[in-house]
Coordinates of N, CA and C and ligand atoms in Angstrom, one line a residue:
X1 N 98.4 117.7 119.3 CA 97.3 117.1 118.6 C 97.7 116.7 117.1
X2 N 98.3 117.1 116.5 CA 98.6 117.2 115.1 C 99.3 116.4 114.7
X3 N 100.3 115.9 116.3 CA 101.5 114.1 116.0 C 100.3 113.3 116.0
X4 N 99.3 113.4 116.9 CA 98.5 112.2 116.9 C 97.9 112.0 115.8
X5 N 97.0 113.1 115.2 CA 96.4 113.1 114.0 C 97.6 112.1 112.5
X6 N 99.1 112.8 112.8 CA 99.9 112.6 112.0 C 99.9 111.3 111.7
X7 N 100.1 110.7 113.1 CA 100.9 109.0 113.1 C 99.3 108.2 112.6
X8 N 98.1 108.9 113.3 CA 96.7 107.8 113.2 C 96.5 107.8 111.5
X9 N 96.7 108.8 110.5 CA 97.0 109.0 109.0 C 98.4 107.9 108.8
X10 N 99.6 108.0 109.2 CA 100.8 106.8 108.8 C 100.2 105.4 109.1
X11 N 99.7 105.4 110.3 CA 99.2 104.3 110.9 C 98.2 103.5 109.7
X12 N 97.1 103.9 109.4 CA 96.0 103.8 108.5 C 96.7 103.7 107.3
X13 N 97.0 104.0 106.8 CA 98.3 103.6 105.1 C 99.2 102.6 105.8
X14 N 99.6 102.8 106.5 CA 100.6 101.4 106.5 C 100.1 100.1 107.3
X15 N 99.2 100.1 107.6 CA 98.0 99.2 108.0 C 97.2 99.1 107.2
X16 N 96.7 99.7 105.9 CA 95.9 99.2 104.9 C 96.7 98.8 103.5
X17 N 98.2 99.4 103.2 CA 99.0 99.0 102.4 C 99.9 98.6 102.2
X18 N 100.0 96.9 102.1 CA 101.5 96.6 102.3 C 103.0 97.0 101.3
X19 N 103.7 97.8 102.2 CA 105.0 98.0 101.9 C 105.8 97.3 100.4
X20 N 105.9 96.2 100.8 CA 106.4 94.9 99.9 C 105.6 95.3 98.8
X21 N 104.3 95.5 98.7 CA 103.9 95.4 96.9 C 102.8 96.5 96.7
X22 N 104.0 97.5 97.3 CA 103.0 99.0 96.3 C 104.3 99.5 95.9
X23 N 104.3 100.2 95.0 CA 105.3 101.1 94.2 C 105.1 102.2 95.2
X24 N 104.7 102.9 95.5 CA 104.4 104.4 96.3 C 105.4 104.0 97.7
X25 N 105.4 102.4 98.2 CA 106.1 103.1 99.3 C 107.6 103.7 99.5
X26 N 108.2 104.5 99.9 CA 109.2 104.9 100.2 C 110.2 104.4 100.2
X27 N 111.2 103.7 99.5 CA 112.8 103.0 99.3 C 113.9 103.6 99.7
X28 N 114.6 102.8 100.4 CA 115.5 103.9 101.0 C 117.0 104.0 100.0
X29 N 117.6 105.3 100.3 CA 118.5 105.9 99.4 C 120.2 105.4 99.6
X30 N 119.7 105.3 100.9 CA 121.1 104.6 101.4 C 121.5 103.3 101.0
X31 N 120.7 102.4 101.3 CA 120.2 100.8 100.8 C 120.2 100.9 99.0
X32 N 119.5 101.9 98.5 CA 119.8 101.4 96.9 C 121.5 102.1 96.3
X33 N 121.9 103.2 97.1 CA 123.5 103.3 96.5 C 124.8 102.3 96.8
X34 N 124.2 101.5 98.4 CA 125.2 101.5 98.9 C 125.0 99.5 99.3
X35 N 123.6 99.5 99.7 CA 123.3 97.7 100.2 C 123.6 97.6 101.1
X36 N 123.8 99.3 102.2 CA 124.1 99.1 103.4 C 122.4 99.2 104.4
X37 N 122.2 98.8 105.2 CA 120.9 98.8 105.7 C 121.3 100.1 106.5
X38 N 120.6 101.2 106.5 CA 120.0 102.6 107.6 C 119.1 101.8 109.2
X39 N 119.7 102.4 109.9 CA 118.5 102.4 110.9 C 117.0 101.9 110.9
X40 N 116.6 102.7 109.9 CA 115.4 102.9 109.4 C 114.6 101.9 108.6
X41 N 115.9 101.5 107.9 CA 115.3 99.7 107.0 C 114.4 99.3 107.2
X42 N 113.5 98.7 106.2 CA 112.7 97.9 107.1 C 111.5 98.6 108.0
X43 N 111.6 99.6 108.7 CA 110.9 100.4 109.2 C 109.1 100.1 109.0
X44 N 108.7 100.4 107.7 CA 107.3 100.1 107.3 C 107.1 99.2 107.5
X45 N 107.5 98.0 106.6 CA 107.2 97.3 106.8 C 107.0 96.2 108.1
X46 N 107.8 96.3 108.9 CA 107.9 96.1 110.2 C 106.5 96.7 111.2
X47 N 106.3 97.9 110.6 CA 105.1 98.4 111.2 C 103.7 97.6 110.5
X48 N 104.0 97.4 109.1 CA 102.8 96.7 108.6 C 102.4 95.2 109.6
X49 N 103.9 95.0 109.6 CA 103.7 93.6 110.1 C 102.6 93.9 111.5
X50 N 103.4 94.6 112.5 CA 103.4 94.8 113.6 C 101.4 95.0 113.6
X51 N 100.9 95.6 112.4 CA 99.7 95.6 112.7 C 98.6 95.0 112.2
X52 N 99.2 93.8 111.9 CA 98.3 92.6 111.3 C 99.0 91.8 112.4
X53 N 99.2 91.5 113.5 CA 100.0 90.9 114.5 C 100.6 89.8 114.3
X54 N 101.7 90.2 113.5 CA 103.1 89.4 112.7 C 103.8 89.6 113.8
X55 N 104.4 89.3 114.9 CA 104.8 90.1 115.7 C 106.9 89.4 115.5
X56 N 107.1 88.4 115.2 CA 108.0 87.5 114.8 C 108.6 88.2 113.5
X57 N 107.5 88.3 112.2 CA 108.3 88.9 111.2 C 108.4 90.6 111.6
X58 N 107.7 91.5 112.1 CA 108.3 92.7 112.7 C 109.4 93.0 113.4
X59 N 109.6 91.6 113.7 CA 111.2 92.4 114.7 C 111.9 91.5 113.8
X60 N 112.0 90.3 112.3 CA 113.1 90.5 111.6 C 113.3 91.5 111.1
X61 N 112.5 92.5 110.5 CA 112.6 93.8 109.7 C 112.9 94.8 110.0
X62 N 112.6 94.7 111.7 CA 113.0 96.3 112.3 C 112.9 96.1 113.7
X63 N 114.0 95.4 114.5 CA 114.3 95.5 115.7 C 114.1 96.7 116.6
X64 N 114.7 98.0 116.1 CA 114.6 99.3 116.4 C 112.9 99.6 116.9
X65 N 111.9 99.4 115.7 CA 110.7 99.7 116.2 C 110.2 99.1 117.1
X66 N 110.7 98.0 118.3 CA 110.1 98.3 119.2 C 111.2 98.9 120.7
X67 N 111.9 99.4 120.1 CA 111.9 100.1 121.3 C 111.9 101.6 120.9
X68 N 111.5 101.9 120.0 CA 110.9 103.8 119.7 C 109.4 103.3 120.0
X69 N 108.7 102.4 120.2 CA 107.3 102.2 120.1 C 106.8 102.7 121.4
X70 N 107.3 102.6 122.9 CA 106.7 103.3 124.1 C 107.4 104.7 124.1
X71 N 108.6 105.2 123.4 CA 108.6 106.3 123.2 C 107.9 107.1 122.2
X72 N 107.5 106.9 121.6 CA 106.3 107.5 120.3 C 104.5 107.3 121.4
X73 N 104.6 106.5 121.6 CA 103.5 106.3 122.6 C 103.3 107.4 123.5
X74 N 104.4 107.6 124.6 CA 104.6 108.2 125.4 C 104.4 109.9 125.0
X75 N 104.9 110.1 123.8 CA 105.2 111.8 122.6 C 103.4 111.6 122.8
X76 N 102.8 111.0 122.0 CA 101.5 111.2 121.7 C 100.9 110.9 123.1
X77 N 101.1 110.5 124.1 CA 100.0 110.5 125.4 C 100.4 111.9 125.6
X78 N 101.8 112.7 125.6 CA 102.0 113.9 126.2 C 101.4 114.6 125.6
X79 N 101.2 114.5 124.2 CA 100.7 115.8 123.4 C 99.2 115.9 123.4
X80 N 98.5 115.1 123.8 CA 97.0 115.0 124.0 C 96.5 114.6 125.1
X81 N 96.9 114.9 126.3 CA 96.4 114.6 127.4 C 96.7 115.9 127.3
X82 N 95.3 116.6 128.4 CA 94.7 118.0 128.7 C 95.8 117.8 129.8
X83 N 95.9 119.7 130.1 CA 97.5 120.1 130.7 C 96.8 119.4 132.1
X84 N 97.9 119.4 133.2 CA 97.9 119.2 134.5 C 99.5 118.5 134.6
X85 N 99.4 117.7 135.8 CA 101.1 117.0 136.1 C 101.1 116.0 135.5
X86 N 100.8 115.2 135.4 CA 100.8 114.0 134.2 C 101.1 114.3 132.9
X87 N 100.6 114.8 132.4 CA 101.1 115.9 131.1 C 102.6 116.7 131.3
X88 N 102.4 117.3 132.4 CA 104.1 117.9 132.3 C 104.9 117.1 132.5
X89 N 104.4 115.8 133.6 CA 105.6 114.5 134.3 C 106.1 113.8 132.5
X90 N 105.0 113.8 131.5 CA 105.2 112.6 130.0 C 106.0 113.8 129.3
X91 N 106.1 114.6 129.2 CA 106.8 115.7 128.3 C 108.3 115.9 128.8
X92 N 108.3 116.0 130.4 CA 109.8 116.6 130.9 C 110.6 115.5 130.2
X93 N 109.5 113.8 130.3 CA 110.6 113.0 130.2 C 110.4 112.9 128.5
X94 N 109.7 112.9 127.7 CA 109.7 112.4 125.9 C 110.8 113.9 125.8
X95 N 110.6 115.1 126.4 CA 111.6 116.4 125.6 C 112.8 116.1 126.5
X96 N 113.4 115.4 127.6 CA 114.3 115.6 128.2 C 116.1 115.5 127.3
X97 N 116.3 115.9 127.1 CA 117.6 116.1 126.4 C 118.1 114.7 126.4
X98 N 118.9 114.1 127.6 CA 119.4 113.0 128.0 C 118.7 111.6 126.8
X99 N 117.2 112.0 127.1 CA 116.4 111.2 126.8 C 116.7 111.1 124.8
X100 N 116.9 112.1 124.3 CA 116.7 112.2 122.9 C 117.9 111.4 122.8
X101 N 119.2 111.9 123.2 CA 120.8 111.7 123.0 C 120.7 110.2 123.1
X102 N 120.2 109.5 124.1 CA 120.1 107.8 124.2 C 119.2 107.0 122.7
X103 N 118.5 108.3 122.6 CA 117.4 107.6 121.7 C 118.8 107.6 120.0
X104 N 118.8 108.8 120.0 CA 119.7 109.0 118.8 C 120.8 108.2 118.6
X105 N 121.4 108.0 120.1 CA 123.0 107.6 120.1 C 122.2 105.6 119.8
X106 N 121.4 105.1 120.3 CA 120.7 103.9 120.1 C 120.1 103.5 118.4
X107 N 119.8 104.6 118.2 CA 119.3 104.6 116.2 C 120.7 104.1 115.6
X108 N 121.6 104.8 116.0 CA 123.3 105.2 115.3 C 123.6 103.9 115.3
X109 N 123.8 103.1 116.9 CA 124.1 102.1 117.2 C 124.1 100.5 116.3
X110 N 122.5 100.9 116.8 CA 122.0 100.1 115.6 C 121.8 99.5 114.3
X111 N 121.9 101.4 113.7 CA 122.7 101.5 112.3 C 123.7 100.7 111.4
X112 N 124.6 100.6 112.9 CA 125.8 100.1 112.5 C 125.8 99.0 112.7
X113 N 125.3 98.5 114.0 CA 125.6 97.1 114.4 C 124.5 96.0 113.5
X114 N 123.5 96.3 113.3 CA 122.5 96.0 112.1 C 123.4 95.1 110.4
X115 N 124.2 96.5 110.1 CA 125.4 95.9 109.3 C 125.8 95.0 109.4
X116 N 126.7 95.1 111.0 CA 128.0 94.4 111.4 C 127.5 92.7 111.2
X117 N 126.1 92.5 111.9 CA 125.4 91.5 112.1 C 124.5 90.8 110.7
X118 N 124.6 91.8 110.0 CA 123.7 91.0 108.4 C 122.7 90.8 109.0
X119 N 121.3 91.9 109.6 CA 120.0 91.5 110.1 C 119.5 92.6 109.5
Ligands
ZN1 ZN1 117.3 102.4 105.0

């Protein structure tokens, strides 16, 4: 209950504040030492976009967010749906080890290839 609570709080700030012109949002550290783009880049804003249904400028900003988007979905259906098999079937698969390693080794990926590509 506390991811859902978490994300519907991120959700609400980054759907009522755009990224681009508030000082408060978050800059990334990597990007201002280096001019290399993180995984992560882009990230808010992408999500701002994403919820004013920009859906074109969200995936120039942050390709990555949509495919963490049915897995963040899927974390929060598992954590708030009352126990039974449906509940255990969304968790075996959002905690399955396999499942994280793809996700991580895909962030990394992207990381890089993000670079390689100037996007
Ligand atoms: Zn970054």
């Amino acid at each position: 209950m506390c991811l859902a609570i978490g994300l519907m709080a991120w959700l609400a700030m980054t759907a009522l504040f755009d990224p681009t012109a508030n000082a408060w949002a978050p800059k990334c550290l990597l990007h201002a030492a280096t001019g290399l783009q993180c995984p992560s880049c882009g990230f808010q804003r992408a999500a701002h976009a994403l919820l004013h249904g920009r859906f074109v400028e969200a995936w120039n900003y942050n390709w990555f967010l949509f495919l963490v988007l049915p897995y963040v979905a899927a974390l929060v259906v598992g954590e708030c749906l009352p126990g039974g098999p449906w509940r255990e079937r969304i968790r075996a698969f959002t905690h399955h080890r396999y499942v994280l390693y793809a996700y991580l080794t895909l962030y990394f990926l992207w990381g890089i290839l993000r670079n390689i590509w100037g996007i």
